[in-house]
Amino acid sequence: MEQERKINRWDKRRSNKRLKRLKKTEKYKNTVNSLDTLNIRLPELNSRQKNEIEKELIKS
């Protein structure tokens, strides 16, 4: 059975400093700001599928 590793003060201090550095980065700020958005990537559609979607949009 695996024993739980005790986290000492040094590890906590090191991880907190690392987290502070991370929060200063641009990538972190962009990620936090874009949490409420959703990016969906669809594969390219063939011409038949495009035509069908256009027809459905026109009907609506």
mmCIF file of N, CA and C in Angstrom:
data_model
loop_
_atom_site.group_PDB
_atom_site.id
_atom_site.type_symbol
_atom_site.label_atom_id
_atom_site.label_comp_id
_atom_site.label_asym_id
_atom_site.label_seq_id
_atom_site.Cartn_x
_atom_site.Cartn_y
_atom_site.Cartn_z
ATOM 1 N N MET A 1 0.839 -1.182 0.000
ATOM 2 C CA MET A 1 0.000 0.000 0.000
ATOM 3 C C MET A 1 0.884 1.245 0.000
ATOM 4 N N GLU A 2 0.485 2.210 -0.794
ATOM 5 C CA GLU A 2 1.275 3.430 -0.934
ATOM 6 C C GLU A 2 1.077 4.362 0.252
ATOM 7 N N GLN A 3 2.174 4.881 0.757
ATOM 8 C CA GLN A 3 2.070 5.828 1.860
ATOM 9 C C GLN A 3 1.871 7.232 1.307
ATOM 10 N N GLU A 4 1.103 8.021 2.044
ATOM 11 C CA GLU A 4 0.896 9.397 1.622
ATOM 12 C C GLU A 4 2.138 10.212 1.924
ATOM 13 N N ARG A 5 2.490 11.048 0.984
ATOM 14 C CA ARG A 5 3.677 11.880 1.162
ATOM 15 C C ARG A 5 3.294 13.129 1.942
ATOM 16 N N LYS A 6 4.091 13.436 2.932
ATOM 17 C CA LYS A 6 3.833 14.620 3.725
ATOM 18 C C LYS A 6 4.371 15.841 2.986
ATOM 19 N N ILE A 7 3.586 16.888 2.923
ATOM 20 C CA ILE A 7 4.016 18.108 2.257
ATOM 21 C C ILE A 7 4.631 19.029 3.304
ATOM 22 N N ASN A 8 5.875 19.313 3.131
ATOM 23 C CA ASN A 8 6.536 20.151 4.124
ATOM 24 C C ASN A 8 6.416 21.638 3.760
ATOM 25 N N ARG A 9 6.874 22.468 4.634
ATOM 26 C CA ARG A 9 6.762 23.917 4.447
ATOM 27 C C ARG A 9 7.487 24.385 3.190
ATOM 28 N N TRP A 10 8.632 23.780 2.926
ATOM 29 C CA TRP A 10 9.428 24.175 1.774
ATOM 30 C C TRP A 10 8.659 23.939 0.472
ATOM 31 N N ASP A 11 8.002 22.811 0.382
ATOM 32 C CA ASP A 11 7.216 22.488 -0.814
ATOM 33 C C ASP A 11 6.066 23.467 -0.997
ATOM 34 N N LYS A 12 5.403 23.787 0.096
ATOM 35 C CA LYS A 12 4.285 24.741 0.018
ATOM 36 C C LYS A 12 4.771 26.096 -0.452
ATOM 37 N N ARG A 13 5.877 26.521 0.097
ATOM 38 C CA ARG A 13 6.436 27.832 -0.257
ATOM 39 C C ARG A 13 6.815 27.870 -1.728
ATOM 40 N N ARG A 14 7.448 26.816 -2.170
ATOM 41 C CA ARG A 14 7.877 26.718 -3.564
ATOM 42 C C ARG A 14 6.671 26.717 -4.510
ATOM 43 N N SER A 15 5.646 25.971 -4.166
ATOM 44 C CA SER A 15 4.464 25.905 -5.023
ATOM 45 C C SER A 15 3.714 27.237 -5.043
ATOM 46 N N ASN A 16 3.667 27.931 -3.923
ATOM 47 C CA ASN A 16 3.010 29.240 -3.892
ATOM 48 C C ASN A 16 3.744 30.255 -4.755
ATOM 49 N N LYS A 17 5.060 30.219 -4.714
ATOM 50 C CA LYS A 17 5.844 31.125 -5.554
ATOM 51 C C LYS A 17 5.623 30.804 -7.032
ATOM 52 N N ARG A 18 5.577 29.538 -7.330
ATOM 53 C CA ARG A 18 5.351 29.115 -8.716
ATOM 54 C C ARG A 18 3.975 29.577 -9.206
ATOM 55 N N LEU A 19 2.984 29.455 -8.354
ATOM 56 C CA LEU A 19 1.636 29.889 -8.696
ATOM 57 C C LEU A 19 1.580 31.400 -8.926
ATOM 58 N N LYS A 20 2.272 32.160 -8.107
ATOM 59 C CA LYS A 20 2.317 33.620 -8.281
ATOM 60 C C LYS A 20 2.947 33.986 -9.616
ATOM 61 N N ARG A 21 4.025 33.283 -9.969
ATOM 62 C CA ARG A 21 4.672 33.547 -11.266
ATOM 63 C C ARG A 21 3.733 33.204 -12.414
ATOM 64 N N LEU A 22 3.012 32.112 -12.274
ATOM 65 C CA LEU A 22 2.074 31.694 -13.309
ATOM 66 C C LEU A 22 0.973 32.731 -13.506
ATOM 67 N N LYS A 23 0.453 33.270 -12.420
ATOM 68 C CA LYS A 23 -0.624 34.243 -12.504
ATOM 69 C C LYS A 23 -0.207 35.529 -13.210
ATOM 70 N N LYS A 24 1.076 35.796 -13.264
ATOM 71 C CA LYS A 24 1.569 36.995 -13.944
ATOM 72 C C LYS A 24 1.683 36.812 -15.453
ATOM 73 N N THR A 25 1.640 35.581 -15.924
ATOM 74 C CA THR A 25 1.835 35.331 -17.355
ATOM 75 C C THR A 25 0.603 35.712 -18.158
ATOM 76 N N GLU A 26 0.848 36.036 -19.395
ATOM 77 C CA GLU A 26 -0.222 36.443 -20.312
ATOM 78 C C GLU A 26 -1.146 35.265 -20.638
ATOM 79 N N LYS A 27 -0.567 34.091 -20.784
ATOM 80 C CA LYS A 27 -1.357 32.901 -21.119
ATOM 81 C C LYS A 27 -2.385 32.617 -20.018
ATOM 82 N N TYR A 28 -1.977 32.739 -18.769
ATOM 83 C CA TYR A 28 -2.889 32.515 -17.644
ATOM 84 C C TYR A 28 -4.015 33.535 -17.661
ATOM 85 N N LYS A 29 -3.686 34.797 -17.891
ATOM 86 C CA LYS A 29 -4.704 35.854 -17.918
ATOM 87 C C LYS A 29 -5.700 35.623 -19.047
ATOM 88 N N ASN A 30 -5.201 35.238 -20.207
ATOM 89 C CA ASN A 30 -6.094 34.962 -21.335
ATOM 90 C C ASN A 30 -7.012 33.781 -21.038
ATOM 91 N N THR A 31 -6.462 32.769 -20.407
ATOM 92 C CA THR A 31 -7.265 31.592 -20.075
ATOM 93 C C THR A 31 -8.369 31.943 -19.087
ATOM 94 N N VAL A 32 -8.041 32.692 -18.070
ATOM 95 C CA VAL A 32 -9.031 33.069 -17.060
ATOM 96 C C VAL A 32 -10.108 33.962 -17.674
ATOM 97 N N ASN A 33 -9.716 34.865 -18.559
ATOM 98 C CA ASN A 33 -10.686 35.766 -19.181
ATOM 99 C C ASN A 33 -11.600 35.054 -20.164
ATOM 100 N N SER A 34 -11.144 33.959 -20.732
ATOM 101 C CA SER A 34 -11.946 33.277 -21.739
ATOM 102 C C SER A 34 -12.660 32.041 -21.196
ATOM 103 N N LEU A 35 -12.802 31.936 -19.904
ATOM 104 C CA LEU A 35 -13.453 30.756 -19.327
ATOM 105 C C LEU A 35 -14.931 30.654 -19.686
ATOM 106 N N ASP A 36 -15.565 31.778 -19.934
ATOM 107 C CA ASP A 36 -16.993 31.729 -20.237
ATOM 108 C C ASP A 36 -17.268 31.537 -21.724
ATOM 109 N N THR A 37 -16.247 31.387 -22.550
ATOM 110 C CA THR A 37 -16.443 31.162 -23.980
ATOM 111 C C THR A 37 -16.171 29.706 -24.320
ATOM 112 N N LEU A 38 -16.706 29.312 -25.434
ATOM 113 C CA LEU A 38 -16.545 27.935 -25.873
ATOM 114 C C LEU A 38 -16.092 27.945 -27.325
ATOM 115 N N ASN A 39 -15.007 27.278 -27.614
ATOM 116 C CA ASN A 39 -14.497 27.194 -28.976
ATOM 117 C C ASN A 39 -14.767 25.802 -29.518
ATOM 118 N N ILE A 40 -15.460 25.775 -30.643
ATOM 119 C CA ILE A 40 -15.771 24.493 -31.269
ATOM 120 C C ILE A 40 -15.179 24.493 -32.662
ATOM 121 N N ARG A 41 -14.415 23.488 -32.965
ATOM 122 C CA ARG A 41 -13.824 23.372 -34.289
ATOM 123 C C ARG A 41 -14.500 22.235 -35.037
ATOM 124 N N LEU A 42 -15.072 22.566 -36.166
ATOM 125 C CA LEU A 42 -15.739 21.559 -36.979
ATOM 126 C C LEU A 42 -14.851 21.205 -38.162
ATOM 127 N N PRO A 43 -14.936 19.980 -38.616
ATOM 128 C CA PRO A 43 -14.155 19.635 -39.809
ATOM 129 C C PRO A 43 -14.738 20.361 -41.025
ATOM 130 N N GLU A 44 -13.965 20.455 -42.047
ATOM 131 C CA GLU A 44 -14.444 21.134 -43.251
ATOM 132 C C GLU A 44 -15.637 20.389 -43.820
ATOM 133 N N LEU A 45 -16.581 21.164 -44.284
ATOM 134 C CA LEU A 45 -17.786 20.575 -44.854
ATOM 135 C C LEU A 45 -17.608 20.421 -46.353
ATOM 136 N N ASN A 46 -18.227 19.398 -46.891
ATOM 137 C CA ASN A 46 -18.212 19.278 -48.348
ATOM 138 C C ASN A 46 -19.341 20.138 -48.919
ATOM 139 N N SER A 47 -19.388 20.288 -50.195
ATOM 140 C CA SER A 47 -20.341 21.210 -50.818
ATOM 141 C C SER A 47 -21.793 20.790 -50.566
ATOM 142 N N ARG A 48 -22.061 19.495 -50.567
ATOM 143 C CA ARG A 48 -23.430 19.024 -50.316
ATOM 144 C C ARG A 48 -23.903 19.439 -48.923
ATOM 145 N N GLN A 49 -23.028 19.282 -47.925
ATOM 146 C CA GLN A 49 -23.376 19.652 -46.563
ATOM 147 C C GLN A 49 -23.597 21.164 -46.449
ATOM 148 N N LYS A 50 -22.765 21.930 -47.131
ATOM 149 C CA LYS A 50 -22.928 23.382 -47.118
ATOM 150 C C LYS A 50 -24.274 23.790 -47.686
ATOM 151 N N ASN A 51 -24.644 23.162 -48.777
ATOM 152 C CA ASN A 51 -25.933 23.474 -49.407
ATOM 153 C C ASN A 51 -27.101 23.129 -48.490
ATOM 154 N N GLU A 52 -27.005 21.989 -47.835
ATOM 155 C CA GLU A 52 -28.076 21.584 -46.918
ATOM 156 C C GLU A 52 -28.203 22.568 -45.746
ATOM 157 N N ILE A 53 -27.089 23.004 -45.222
ATOM 158 C CA ILE A 53 -27.113 23.959 -44.109
ATOM 159 C C ILE A 53 -27.701 25.290 -44.575
ATOM 160 N N GLU A 54 -27.317 25.740 -45.745
ATOM 161 C CA GLU A 54 -27.864 26.983 -46.299
ATOM 162 C C GLU A 54 -29.376 26.894 -46.456
ATOM 163 N N LYS A 55 -29.856 25.767 -46.963
ATOM 164 C CA LYS A 55 -31.306 25.583 -47.124
ATOM 165 C C LYS A 55 -32.022 25.621 -45.780
ATOM 166 N N GLU A 56 -31.445 24.970 -44.780
ATOM 167 C CA GLU A 56 -32.056 24.963 -43.447
ATOM 168 C C GLU A 56 -32.090 26.372 -42.859
ATOM 169 N N LEU A 57 -31.057 27.124 -43.076
ATOM 170 C CA LEU A 57 -31.012 28.500 -42.565
ATOM 171 C C LEU A 57 -32.037 29.389 -43.264
ATOM 172 N N ILE A 58 -32.202 29.175 -44.539
ATOM 173 C CA ILE A 58 -33.180 29.969 -45.287
ATOM 174 C C ILE A 58 -34.594 29.657 -44.809
ATOM 175 N N LYS A 59 -34.872 28.386 -44.533
ATOM 176 C CA LYS A 59 -36.206 27.993 -44.036
ATOM 177 C C LYS A 59 -36.535 28.630 -42.692
ATOM 178 N N SER A 60 -35.547 28.801 -41.846
ATOM 179 C CA SER A 60 -35.802 29.323 -40.511
ATOM 180 C C SER A 60 -36.051 30.799 -40.480
#
